[in-house]
PDB file of N, CA, C and O in Angstrom:
ATOM      1  N   GLU T   1     -36.672 -42.998 -83.984  1.00  0.00           N
ATOM      2  CA  GLU T   1     -36.105 -43.162 -85.283  1.00  0.00           C
ATOM      3  C   GLU T   1     -35.269 -44.450 -85.257  1.00  0.00           C
ATOM      4  O   GLU T   1     -35.270 -45.202 -86.258  1.00  0.00           O
ATOM      5  N   TYR T   2     -34.491 -44.625 -84.246  1.00  0.00           N
ATOM      6  CA  TYR T   2     -33.659 -45.863 -84.148  1.00  0.00           C
ATOM      7  C   TYR T   2     -34.479 -47.082 -84.152  1.00  0.00           C
ATOM      8  O   TYR T   2     -34.156 -48.060 -84.864  1.00  0.00           O
ATOM      9  N   ALA T   3     -35.552 -47.093 -83.418  1.00  0.00           N
ATOM     10  CA  ALA T   3     -36.379 -48.335 -83.375  1.00  0.00           C
ATOM     11  C   ALA T   3     -36.964 -48.677 -84.726  1.00  0.00           C
ATOM     12  O   ALA T   3     -37.028 -49.811 -85.095  1.00  0.00           O
ATOM     13  N   HIS T   4     -37.457 -47.657 -85.456  1.00  0.00           N
ATOM     14  CA  HIS T   4     -38.008 -47.899 -86.781  1.00  0.00           C
ATOM     15  C   HIS T   4     -36.877 -48.382 -87.740  1.00  0.00           C
ATOM     16  O   HIS T   4     -37.121 -49.307 -88.481  1.00  0.00           O
ATOM     17  N   ASP T   5     -35.716 -47.769 -87.687  1.00  0.00           N
ATOM     18  CA  ASP T   5     -34.635 -48.170 -88.513  1.00  0.00           C
ATOM     19  C   ASP T   5     -34.212 -49.621 -88.310  1.00  0.00           C
ATOM     20  O   ASP T   5     -34.038 -50.406 -89.214  1.00  0.00           O
ATOM     21  N   LEU T   6     -34.052 -49.980 -87.053  1.00  0.00           N
ATOM     22  CA  LEU T   6     -33.679 -51.313 -86.681  1.00  0.00           C
ATOM     23  C   LEU T   6     -34.736 -52.339 -86.983  1.00  0.00           C
ATOM     24  O   LEU T   6     -34.454 -53.421 -87.406  1.00  0.00           O
ATOM     25  N   ALA T   7     -36.010 -51.961 -86.854  1.00  0.00           N
ATOM     26  CA  ALA T   7     -37.142 -52.869 -87.172  1.00  0.00           C
ATOM     27  C   ALA T   7     -37.220 -53.168 -88.679  1.00  0.00           C
ATOM     28  O   ALA T   7     -37.659 -54.208 -89.067  1.00  0.00           O
ATOM     29  N   THR T   8     -36.810 -52.211 -89.511  1.00  0.00           N
ATOM     30  CA  THR T   8     -36.808 -52.370 -90.946  1.00  0.00           C
ATOM     31  C   THR T   8     -35.497 -52.963 -91.430  1.00  0.00           C
ATOM     32  O   THR T   8     -35.367 -53.066 -92.698  1.00  0.00           O
ATOM     33  N   GLY T   9     -34.631 -53.368 -90.564  1.00  0.00           N
ATOM     34  CA  GLY T   9     -33.364 -54.062 -91.040  1.00  0.00           C
ATOM     35  C   GLY T   9     -32.231 -53.114 -91.265  1.00  0.00           C
ATOM     36  O   GLY T   9     -31.199 -53.531 -91.751  1.00  0.00           O
ATOM     37  N   LEU T  10     -32.353 -51.848 -90.912  1.00  0.00           N
ATOM     38  CA  LEU T  10     -31.282 -50.872 -91.122  1.00  0.00           C
ATOM     39  C   LEU T  10     -30.445 -50.877 -89.845  1.00  0.00           C
ATOM     40  O   LEU T  10     -30.694 -50.059 -88.993  1.00  0.00           O
ATOM     41  N   ALA T  11     -29.504 -51.713 -89.745  1.00  0.00           N
ATOM     42  CA  ALA T  11     -28.580 -51.801 -88.645  1.00  0.00           C
ATOM     43  C   ALA T  11     -27.169 -51.364 -88.937  1.00  0.00           C
ATOM     44  O   ALA T  11     -26.790 -51.206 -90.172  1.00  0.00           O
ATOM     45  N   PRO T  12     -26.402 -50.988 -87.942  1.00  0.00           N
ATOM     46  CA  PRO T  12     -25.031 -50.568 -88.249  1.00  0.00           C
ATOM     47  C   PRO T  12     -24.197 -51.523 -88.925  1.00  0.00           C
ATOM     48  O   PRO T  12     -23.276 -51.159 -89.662  1.00  0.00           O
ATOM     49  N   SER T  13     -24.524 -52.842 -88.901  1.00  0.00           N
ATOM     50  CA  SER T  13     -23.681 -53.814 -89.557  1.00  0.00           C
ATOM     51  C   SER T  13     -24.038 -53.954 -91.097  1.00  0.00           C
ATOM     52  O   SER T  13     -23.302 -54.627 -91.805  1.00  0.00           O
ATOM     53  N   VAL T  14     -25.046 -53.255 -91.582  1.00  0.00           N
ATOM     54  CA  VAL T  14     -25.434 -53.352 -92.963  1.00  0.00           C
ATOM     55  C   VAL T  14     -24.437 -52.707 -93.860  1.00  0.00           C
ATOM     56  O   VAL T  14     -23.993 -53.290 -94.916  1.00  0.00           O
ATOM     57  N   ASN T  15     -24.015 -51.455 -93.625  1.00  0.00           N
ATOM     58  CA  ASN T  15     -23.081 -50.810 -94.460  1.00  0.00           C
ATOM     59  C   ASN T  15     -22.384 -49.643 -93.664  1.00  0.00           C
ATOM     60  O   ASN T  15     -22.785 -49.358 -92.492  1.00  0.00           O
ATOM     61  N   THR T  16     -21.427 -49.009 -94.258  1.00  0.00           N
ATOM     62  CA  THR T  16     -20.644 -48.004 -93.548  1.00  0.00           C
ATOM     63  C   THR T  16     -21.465 -46.738 -93.219  1.00  0.00           C
ATOM     64  O   THR T  16     -21.342 -46.162 -92.190  1.00  0.00           O
ATOM     65  N   PHE T  17     -22.361 -46.396 -94.164  1.00  0.00           N
ATOM     66  CA  PHE T  17     -23.191 -45.228 -93.905  1.00  0.00           C
ATOM     67  C   PHE T  17     -24.055 -45.366 -92.617  1.00  0.00           C
ATOM     68  O   PHE T  17     -24.094 -44.507 -91.803  1.00  0.00           O
ATOM     69  N   LEU T  18     -24.669 -46.497 -92.471  1.00  0.00           N
ATOM     70  CA  LEU T  18     -25.467 -46.750 -91.324  1.00  0.00           C
ATOM     71  C   LEU T  18     -24.621 -46.895 -90.082  1.00  0.00           C
ATOM     72  O   LEU T  18     -25.072 -46.400 -89.007  1.00  0.00           O
ATOM     73  N   ALA T  19     -23.422 -47.416 -90.186  1.00  0.00           N
ATOM     74  CA  ALA T  19     -22.555 -47.438 -89.002  1.00  0.00           C
ATOM     75  C   ALA T  19     -22.217 -46.030 -88.541  1.00  0.00           C
ATOM     76  O   ALA T  19     -22.241 -45.708 -87.369  1.00  0.00           O
ATOM     77  N   MET T  20     -21.843 -45.212 -89.527  1.00  0.00           N
ATOM     78  CA  MET T  20     -21.538 -43.784 -89.187  1.00  0.00           C
ATOM     79  C   MET T  20     -22.766 -43.041 -88.671  1.00  0.00           C
ATOM     80  O   MET T  20     -22.667 -42.244 -87.867  1.00  0.00           O
ATOM     81  N   TYR T  21     -23.961 -43.282 -89.291  1.00  0.00           N
ATOM     82  CA  TYR T  21     -25.155 -42.692 -88.846  1.00  0.00           C
ATOM     83  C   TYR T  21     -25.458 -42.980 -87.413  1.00  0.00           C
ATOM     84  O   TYR T  21     -25.755 -42.099 -86.588  1.00  0.00           O
ATOM     85  N   PHE T  22     -25.422 -44.276 -87.067  1.00  0.00           N
ATOM     86  CA  PHE T  22     -25.712 -44.645 -85.629  1.00  0.00           C
ATOM     87  C   PHE T  22     -24.637 -44.060 -84.704  1.00  0.00           C
ATOM     88  O   PHE T  22     -24.914 -43.611 -83.560  1.00  0.00           O
ATOM     89  N   THR T  23     -23.355 -44.117 -85.108  1.00  0.00           N
ATOM     90  CA  THR T  23     -22.285 -43.620 -84.280  1.00  0.00           C
ATOM     91  C   THR T  23     -22.361 -42.115 -84.044  1.00  0.00           C
ATOM     92  O   THR T  23     -22.333 -41.635 -82.944  1.00  0.00           O
ATOM     93  N   LEU T  24     -22.536 -41.328 -85.140  1.00  0.00           N
ATOM     94  CA  LEU T  24     -22.610 -39.867 -85.045  1.00  0.00           C
ATOM     95  C   LEU T  24     -23.873 -39.445 -84.272  1.00  0.00           C
ATOM     96  O   LEU T  24     -23.699 -38.633 -83.309  1.00  0.00           O
ATOM     97  N   THR T  25     -25.057 -39.965 -84.632  1.00  0.00           N
ATOM     98  CA  THR T  25     -26.247 -39.501 -83.885  1.00  0.00           C
ATOM     99  C   THR T  25     -26.227 -40.077 -82.444  1.00  0.00           C
ATOM    100  O   THR T  25     -26.672 -39.343 -81.546  1.00  0.00           O
ATOM    101  N   GLY T  26     -25.722 -41.253 -82.238  1.00  0.00           N
ATOM    102  CA  GLY T  26     -25.617 -41.761 -80.862  1.00  0.00           C
ATOM    103  C   GLY T  26     -24.664 -40.937 -79.922  1.00  0.00           C
ATOM    104  O   GLY T  26     -24.991 -40.604 -78.810  1.00  0.00           O
ATOM    105  N   LEU T  27     -23.522 -40.587 -80.470  1.00  0.00           N
ATOM    106  CA  LEU T  27     -22.621 -39.761 -79.715  1.00  0.00           C
ATOM    107  C   LEU T  27     -23.169 -38.391 -79.478  1.00  0.00           C
ATOM    108  O   LEU T  27     -22.973 -37.776 -78.389  1.00  0.00           O
ATOM    109  N   HIS T  28     -23.884 -37.843 -80.438  1.00  0.00           N
ATOM    110  CA  HIS T  28     -24.470 -36.538 -80.218  1.00  0.00           C
ATOM    111  C   HIS T  28     -25.537 -36.604 -79.129  1.00  0.00           C
ATOM    112  O   HIS T  28     -25.600 -35.682 -78.269  1.00  0.00           O
ATOM    113  N   ALA T  29     -26.383 -37.716 -79.150  1.00  0.00           N
ATOM    114  CA  ALA T  29     -27.383 -37.908 -78.073  1.00  0.00           C
ATOM    115  C   ALA T  29     -26.675 -37.981 -76.732  1.00  0.00           C
ATOM    116  O   ALA T  29     -27.226 -37.416 -75.752  1.00  0.00           O
ATOM    117  N   LEU T  30     -25.611 -38.641 -76.635  1.00  0.00           N
ATOM    118  CA  LEU T  30     -24.857 -38.729 -75.318  1.00  0.00           C
ATOM    119  C   LEU T  30     -24.369 -37.333 -74.856  1.00  0.00           C
ATOM    120  O   LEU T  30     -24.469 -37.041 -73.670  1.00  0.00           O
ATOM    121  N   HIS T  31     -23.910 -36.538 -75.834  1.00  0.00           N
ATOM    122  CA  HIS T  31     -23.535 -35.188 -75.445  1.00  0.00           C
ATOM    123  C   HIS T  31     -24.656 -34.279 -75.033  1.00  0.00           C
ATOM    124  O   HIS T  31     -24.517 -33.423 -74.085  1.00  0.00           O
ATOM    125  N   VAL T  32     -25.803 -34.541 -75.642  1.00  0.00           N
ATOM    126  CA  VAL T  32     -27.032 -33.745 -75.179  1.00  0.00           C
ATOM    127  C   VAL T  32     -27.381 -34.177 -73.756  1.00  0.00           C
ATOM    128  O   VAL T  32     -27.654 -33.300 -72.965  1.00  0.00           O
ATOM    129  N   VAL T  33     -27.420 -35.416 -73.528  1.00  0.00           N
ATOM    130  CA  VAL T  33     -27.735 -35.920 -72.181  1.00  0.00           C
ATOM    131  C   VAL T  33     -26.720 -35.347 -71.126  1.00  0.00           C
ATOM    132  O   VAL T  33     -27.121 -34.943 -70.070  1.00  0.00           O
ATOM    133  N   ALA T  34     -25.504 -35.324 -71.467  1.00  0.00           N
ATOM    134  CA  ALA T  34     -24.432 -34.767 -70.613  1.00  0.00           C
ATOM    135  C   ALA T  34     -24.675 -33.271 -70.370  1.00  0.00           C
ATOM    136  O   ALA T  34     -24.519 -32.811 -69.241  1.00  0.00           O
ATOM    137  N   GLY T  35     -25.097 -32.551 -71.429  1.00  0.00           N
ATOM    138  CA  GLY T  35     -25.349 -31.159 -71.264  1.00  0.00           C
ATOM    139  C   GLY T  35     -26.565 -30.915 -70.367  1.00  0.00           C
ATOM    140  O   GLY T  35     -26.561 -29.996 -69.580  1.00  0.00           O
ATOM    141  N   VAL T  36     -27.579 -31.707 -70.528  1.00  0.00           N
ATOM    142  CA  VAL T  36     -28.807 -31.584 -69.706  1.00  0.00           C
ATOM    143  C   VAL T  36     -28.398 -31.835 -68.214  1.00  0.00           C
ATOM    144  O   VAL T  36     -28.799 -31.138 -67.253  1.00  0.00           O
ATOM    145  N   ALA T  37     -27.615 -32.846 -67.980  1.00  0.00           N
ATOM    146  CA  ALA T  37     -27.135 -33.194 -66.627  1.00  0.00           C
ATOM    147  C   ALA T  37     -26.289 -32.015 -66.085  1.00  0.00           C
ATOM    148  O   ALA T  37     -26.450 -31.686 -64.857  1.00  0.00           O
ATOM    149  N   ALA T  38     -25.401 -31.496 -66.829  1.00  0.00           N
ATOM    150  CA  ALA T  38     -24.589 -30.358 -66.409  1.00  0.00           C
ATOM    151  C   ALA T  38     -25.426 -29.161 -66.058  1.00  0.00           C
ATOM    152  O   ALA T  38     -25.144 -28.422 -65.054  1.00  0.00           O
ATOM    153  N   ASN T  39     -26.426 -28.870 -66.894  1.00  0.00           N
ATOM    154  CA  ASN T  39     -27.321 -27.701 -66.638  1.00  0.00           C
ATOM    155  C   ASN T  39     -28.088 -27.999 -65.289  1.00  0.00           C
ATOM    156  O   ASN T  39     -28.280 -27.108 -64.539  1.00  0.00           O
ATOM    157  N   ALA T  40     -28.623 -29.199 -65.066  1.00  0.00           N
ATOM    158  CA  ALA T  40     -29.256 -29.559 -63.854  1.00  0.00           C
ATOM    159  C   ALA T  40     -28.349 -29.370 -62.691  1.00  0.00           C
ATOM    160  O   ALA T  40     -28.745 -28.844 -61.618  1.00  0.00           O
ATOM    161  N   TRP T  41     -27.141 -29.789 -62.775  1.00  0.00           N
ATOM    162  CA  TRP T  41     -26.118 -29.638 -61.710  1.00  0.00           C
ATOM    163  C   TRP T  41     -25.915 -28.149 -61.380  1.00  0.00           C
ATOM    164  O   TRP T  41     -25.822 -27.758 -60.280  1.00  0.00           O
ATOM    165  N   ALA T  42     -25.791 -27.379 -62.486  1.00  0.00           N
ATOM    166  CA  ALA T  42     -25.531 -25.919 -62.258  1.00  0.00           C
ATOM    167  C   ALA T  42     -26.711 -25.233 -61.621  1.00  0.00           C
ATOM    168  O   ALA T  42     -26.595 -24.378 -60.720  1.00  0.00           O
ATOM    169  N   ILE T  43     -27.923 -25.606 -62.047  1.00  0.00           N
ATOM    170  CA  ILE T  43     -29.087 -24.998 -61.472  1.00  0.00           C
ATOM    171  C   ILE T  43     -29.315 -25.430 -60.036  1.00  0.00           C
ATOM    172  O   ILE T  43     -29.634 -24.603 -59.167  1.00  0.00           O
ATOM    173  N   ALA T  44     -29.035 -26.635 -59.724  1.00  0.00           N
ATOM    174  CA  ALA T  44     -29.144 -27.135 -58.360  1.00  0.00           C
ATOM    175  C   ALA T  44     -28.198 -26.461 -57.399  1.00  0.00           C
ATOM    176  O   ALA T  44     -28.482 -26.189 -56.241  1.00  0.00           O
ATOM    177  N   GLY T  45     -26.995 -26.130 -57.896  1.00  0.00           N
ATOM    178  CA  GLY T  45     -26.023 -25.492 -57.029  1.00  0.00           C
ATOM    179  C   GLY T  45     -25.999 -23.998 -57.137  1.00  0.00           C
ATOM    180  O   GLY T  45     -25.103 -23.371 -56.523  1.00  0.00           O
ATOM    181  N   ALA T  46     -26.930 -23.376 -57.843  1.00  0.00           N
ATOM    182  CA  ALA T  46     -26.916 -21.932 -58.032  1.00  0.00           C
ATOM    183  C   ALA T  46     -27.077 -21.123 -56.743  1.00  0.00           C
ATOM    184  O   ALA T  46     -26.499 -20.053 -56.589  1.00  0.00           O
ATOM    185  N   THR T  47     -27.807 -21.693 -55.828  1.00  0.00           N
ATOM    186  CA  THR T  47     -28.074 -20.909 -54.549  1.00  0.00           C
ATOM    187  C   THR T  47     -26.862 -21.117 -53.594  1.00  0.00           C
ATOM    188  O   THR T  47     -26.790 -20.385 -52.625  1.00  0.00           O
ATOM    189  N   ARG T  48     -25.991 -22.075 -53.775  1.00  0.00           N
ATOM    190  CA  ARG T  48     -24.922 -22.365 -52.809  1.00  0.00           C
ATOM    191  C   ARG T  48     -23.599 -21.778 -53.275  1.00  0.00           C
ATOM    192  O   ARG T  48     -22.632 -21.953 -52.510  1.00  0.00           O
ATOM    193  N   ILE T  49     -23.481 -21.105 -54.378  1.00  0.00           N
ATOM    194  CA  ILE T  49     -22.202 -20.547 -54.815  1.00  0.00           C
ATOM    195  C   ILE T  49     -22.317 -19.072 -55.093  1.00  0.00           C
ATOM    196  O   ILE T  49     -23.449 -18.547 -55.176  1.00  0.00           O
ATOM    197  N   ASP T  50     -21.222 -18.400 -55.131  1.00  0.00           N
ATOM    198  CA  ASP T  50     -21.208 -16.949 -55.311  1.00  0.00           C
ATOM    199  C   ASP T  50     -21.506 -16.664 -56.828  1.00  0.00           C
ATOM    200  O   ASP T  50     -21.425 -17.523 -57.696  1.00  0.00           O
ATOM    201  N   ALA T  51     -21.838 -15.434 -57.155  1.00  0.00           N
ATOM    202  CA  ALA T  51     -22.183 -14.996 -58.486  1.00  0.00           C
ATOM    203  C   ALA T  51     -21.034 -15.150 -59.491  1.00  0.00           C
ATOM    204  O   ALA T  51     -21.316 -15.537 -60.681  1.00  0.00           O
ATOM    205  N   ALA T  52     -19.822 -14.928 -59.068  1.00  0.00           N
ATOM    206  CA  ALA T  52     -18.761 -15.044 -60.025  1.00  0.00           C
ATOM    207  C   ALA T  52     -18.494 -16.529 -60.504  1.00  0.00           C
ATOM    208  O   ALA T  52     -18.344 -16.733 -61.633  1.00  0.00           O
ATOM    209  N   LEU T  53     -18.692 -17.434 -59.568  1.00  0.00           N
ATOM    210  CA  LEU T  53     -18.522 -18.850 -59.930  1.00  0.00           C
ATOM    211  C   LEU T  53     -19.756 -19.258 -60.805  1.00  0.00           C
ATOM    212  O   LEU T  53     -19.536 -20.022 -61.766  1.00  0.00           O
ATOM    213  N   MET T  54     -20.896 -18.801 -60.492  1.00  0.00           N
ATOM    214  CA  MET T  54     -21.990 -19.102 -61.327  1.00  0.00           C
ATOM    215  C   MET T  54     -21.931 -18.554 -62.678  1.00  0.00           C
ATOM    216  O   MET T  54     -22.306 -19.217 -63.666  1.00  0.00           O
ATOM    217  N   ALA T  55     -21.364 -17.360 -62.776  1.00  0.00           N
ATOM    218  CA  ALA T  55     -21.115 -16.754 -64.139  1.00  0.00           C
ATOM    219  C   ALA T  55     -20.165 -17.623 -64.889  1.00  0.00           C
ATOM    220  O   ALA T  55     -20.361 -17.790 -66.110  1.00  0.00           O
ATOM    221  N   GLY T  56     -19.159 -18.122 -64.327  1.00  0.00           N
ATOM    222  CA  GLY T  56     -18.181 -18.987 -64.963  1.00  0.00           C
ATOM    223  C   GLY T  56     -18.843 -20.269 -65.485  1.00  0.00           C
ATOM    224  O   GLY T  56     -18.615 -20.732 -66.573  1.00  0.00           O
ATOM    225  N   ARG T  57     -19.656 -20.851 -64.588  1.00  0.00           N
ATOM    226  CA  ARG T  57     -20.365 -22.094 -65.020  1.00  0.00           C
ATOM    227  C   ARG T  57     -21.301 -21.858 -66.183  1.00  0.00           C
ATOM    228  O   ARG T  57     -21.404 -22.586 -67.066  1.00  0.00           O
ATOM    229  N   THR T  58     -22.020 -20.729 -66.090  1.00  0.00           N
ATOM    230  CA  THR T  58     -22.960 -20.355 -67.123  1.00  0.00           C
ATOM    231  C   THR T  58     -22.290 -20.117 -68.442  1.00  0.00           C
ATOM    232  O   THR T  58     -22.654 -20.578 -69.515  1.00  0.00           O
ATOM    233  N   ARG T  59     -21.075 -19.507 -68.439  1.00  0.00           N
ATOM    234  CA  ARG T  59     -20.326 -19.240 -69.668  1.00  0.00           C
ATOM    235  C   ARG T  59     -19.839 -20.561 -70.266  1.00  0.00           C
ATOM    236  O   ARG T  59     -19.937 -20.795 -71.419  1.00  0.00           O
ATOM    237  N   ALA T  60     -19.332 -21.355 -69.382  1.00  0.00           N
ATOM    238  CA  ALA T  60     -18.812 -22.723 -69.817  1.00  0.00           C
ATOM    239  C   ALA T  60     -19.934 -23.559 -70.460  1.00  0.00           C
ATOM    240  O   ALA T  60     -19.788 -24.166 -71.496  1.00  0.00           O
ATOM    241  N   LEU T  61     -21.147 -23.588 -69.748  1.00  0.00           N
ATOM    242  CA  LEU T  61     -22.223 -24.344 -70.309  1.00  0.00           C
ATOM    243  C   LEU T  61     -22.772 -23.801 -71.606  1.00  0.00           C
ATOM    244  O   LEU T  61     -23.182 -24.530 -72.488  1.00  0.00           O
ATOM    245  N   SER T  62     -22.716 -22.477 -71.727  1.00  0.00           N
ATOM    246  CA  SER T  62     -23.236 -21.826 -72.935  1.00  0.00           C
ATOM    247  C   SER T  62     -22.268 -22.175 -74.140  1.00  0.00           C
ATOM    248  O   SER T  62     -22.714 -22.425 -75.208  1.00  0.00           O
ATOM    249  N   LEU T  63     -21.040 -22.232 -73.842  1.00  0.00           N
ATOM    250  CA  LEU T  63     -20.013 -22.566 -74.935  1.00  0.00           C
ATOM    251  C   LEU T  63     -20.213 -24.073 -75.293  1.00  0.00           C
ATOM    252  O   LEU T  63     -20.141 -24.451 -76.481  1.00  0.00           O
ATOM    253  N   TYR T  64     -20.496 -24.886 -74.342  1.00  0.00           N
ATOM    254  CA  TYR T  64     -20.692 -26.302 -74.537  1.00  0.00           C
ATOM    255  C   TYR T  64     -21.929 -26.511 -75.480  1.00  0.00           C
ATOM    256  O   TYR T  64     -21.913 -27.283 -76.455  1.00  0.00           O
ATOM    257  N   TRP T  65     -23.021 -25.786 -75.174  1.00  0.00           N
ATOM    258  CA  TRP T  65     -24.208 -25.919 -75.982  1.00  0.00           C
ATOM    259  C   TRP T  65     -24.023 -25.344 -77.401  1.00  0.00           C
ATOM    260  O   TRP T  65     -24.581 -25.903 -78.338  1.00  0.00           O
ATOM    261  N   VAL T  66     -23.195 -24.313 -77.580  1.00  0.00           N
ATOM    262  CA  VAL T  66     -22.881 -23.825 -78.905  1.00  0.00           C
ATOM    263  C   VAL T  66     -22.203 -24.869 -79.718  1.00  0.00           C
ATOM    264  O   VAL T  66     -22.477 -25.199 -80.819  1.00  0.00           O
ATOM    265  N   PHE T  67     -21.186 -25.559 -78.996  1.00  0.00           N
ATOM    266  CA  PHE T  67     -20.479 -26.680 -79.594  1.00  0.00           C
ATOM    267  C   PHE T  67     -21.443 -27.819 -80.059  1.00  0.00           C
ATOM    268  O   PHE T  67     -21.329 -28.273 -81.191  1.00  0.00           O
ATOM    269  N   VAL T  68     -22.327 -28.179 -79.170  1.00  0.00           N
ATOM    270  CA  VAL T  68     -23.265 -29.252 -79.429  1.00  0.00           C
ATOM    271  C   VAL T  68     -24.161 -28.874 -80.616  1.00  0.00           C
ATOM    272  O   VAL T  68     -24.433 -29.690 -81.498  1.00  0.00           O
ATOM    273  N   ASN T  69     -24.642 -27.605 -80.666  1.00  0.00           N
ATOM    274  CA  ASN T  69     -25.470 -27.190 -81.778  1.00  0.00           C
ATOM    275  C   ASN T  69     -24.760 -27.083 -83.122  1.00  0.00           C
ATOM    276  O   ASN T  69     -25.344 -27.485 -84.149  1.00  0.00           O
ATOM    277  N   ILE T  70     -23.519 -26.673 -83.109  1.00  0.00           N
ATOM    278  CA  ILE T  70     -22.757 -26.649 -84.359  1.00  0.00           C
ATOM    279  C   ILE T  70     -22.472 -27.996 -84.885  1.00  0.00           C
ATOM    280  O   ILE T  70     -22.623 -28.254 -86.089  1.00  0.00           O
ATOM    281  N   ILE T  71     -22.157 -28.918 -83.982  1.00  0.00           N
ATOM    282  CA  ILE T  71     -21.957 -30.342 -84.393  1.00  0.00           C
ATOM    283  C   ILE T  71     -23.266 -30.888 -84.953  1.00  0.00           C
ATOM    284  O   ILE T  71     -23.243 -31.594 -85.962  1.00  0.00           O
ATOM    285  N   TRP T  72     -24.402 -30.547 -84.330  1.00  0.00           N
ATOM    286  CA  TRP T  72     -25.689 -31.063 -84.871  1.00  0.00           C
ATOM    287  C   TRP T  72     -25.937 -30.527 -86.224  1.00  0.00           C
ATOM    288  O   TRP T  72     -26.433 -31.273 -87.076  1.00  0.00           O
ATOM    289  N   LEU T  73     -25.599 -29.316 -86.493  1.00  0.00           N
ATOM    290  CA  LEU T  73     -25.832 -28.769 -87.837  1.00  0.00           C
ATOM    291  C   LEU T  73     -25.009 -29.467 -88.869  1.00  0.00           C
ATOM    292  O   LEU T  73     -25.465 -29.735 -89.984  1.00  0.00           O
ATOM    293  N   ILE T  74     -23.791 -29.844 -88.503  1.00  0.00           N
ATOM    294  CA  ILE T  74     -22.871 -30.568 -89.364  1.00  0.00           C
ATOM    295  C   ILE T  74     -23.463 -31.977 -89.599  1.00  0.00           C
ATOM    296  O   ILE T  74     -23.538 -32.449 -90.807  1.00  0.00           O
ATOM    297  N   ILE T  75     -23.863 -32.657 -88.557  1.00  0.00           N
ATOM    298  CA  ILE T  75     -24.429 -33.999 -88.698  1.00  0.00           C
ATOM    299  C   ILE T  75     -25.701 -33.936 -89.498  1.00  0.00           C
ATOM    300  O   ILE T  75     -25.895 -34.755 -90.421  1.00  0.00           O
ATOM    301  N   PHE T  76     -26.539 -32.986 -89.282  1.00  0.00           N
ATOM    302  CA  PHE T  76     -27.812 -32.864 -89.991  1.00  0.00           C
ATOM    303  C   PHE T  76     -27.537 -32.661 -91.503  1.00  0.00           C
ATOM    304  O   PHE T  76     -28.139 -33.340 -92.354  1.00  0.00           O
ATOM    305  N   GLY T  77     -26.558 -31.826 -91.838  1.00  0.00           N
ATOM    306  CA  GLY T  77     -26.187 -31.601 -93.202  1.00  0.00           C
ATOM    307  C   GLY T  77     -25.617 -32.864 -93.904  1.00  0.00           C
ATOM    308  O   GLY T  77     -25.963 -33.186 -94.996  1.00  0.00           O
ATOM    309  N   LEU T  78     -24.803 -33.523 -93.210  1.00  0.00           N
ATOM    310  CA  LEU T  78     -24.160 -34.679 -93.752  1.00  0.00           C
ATOM    311  C   LEU T  78     -25.029 -35.887 -93.840  1.00  0.00           C
ATOM    312  O   LEU T  78     -25.010 -36.666 -94.852  1.00  0.00           O
ATOM    313  N   VAL T  79     -25.906 -36.134 -92.888  1.00  0.00           N
ATOM    314  CA  VAL T  79     -26.692 -37.315 -92.786  1.00  0.00           C
ATOM    315  C   VAL T  79     -28.057 -37.149 -93.394  1.00  0.00           C
ATOM    316  O   VAL T  79     -28.450 -37.953 -94.192  1.00  0.00           O
ATOM    317  N   TYR T  80     -28.815 -36.098 -93.004  1.00  0.00           N
ATOM    318  CA  TYR T  80     -30.143 -35.957 -93.401  1.00  0.00           C
ATOM    319  C   TYR T  80     -30.326 -35.228 -94.697  1.00  0.00           C
ATOM    320  O   TYR T  80     -31.332 -35.423 -95.392  1.00  0.00           O
ATOM    321  N   LEU T  81     -29.423 -34.315 -95.064  1.00  0.00           N
ATOM    322  CA  LEU T  81     -29.600 -33.554 -96.329  1.00  0.00           C
ATOM    323  C   LEU T  81     -28.821 -34.107 -97.507  1.00  0.00           C
ATOM    324  O   LEU T  81     -28.937 -33.639 -98.624  1.00  0.00           O
ATOM    325  N   SER T  82     -27.995 -35.108 -97.258  1.00  0.00           N
ATOM    326  CA  SER T  82     -27.216 -35.687 -98.312  1.00  0.00           C
ATOM    327  C   SER T  82     -27.900 -36.784 -99.000  1.00  0.00           C
ATOM    328  O   SER T  82     -28.875 -37.307 -98.641  1.00  0.00           O
TER     329      SER T  82
END
């Protein structure tokens, strides 16, 4: 979507909406990548730690994903449905 937008001249420097669009969706994408990396780290270390520590990691990661999903719903409503 970014490539198509930029190819058609829709860049962050055009107006405030596009600047906010690229900023919000870009930051959300970075948080998704961080969440995937954190999940990979937790899965890789699952066999080396005890169950209580793994349960804590799982709880923290699940809260993180809930946060990312709620923010995405807000972004989707503000950017795509408005």
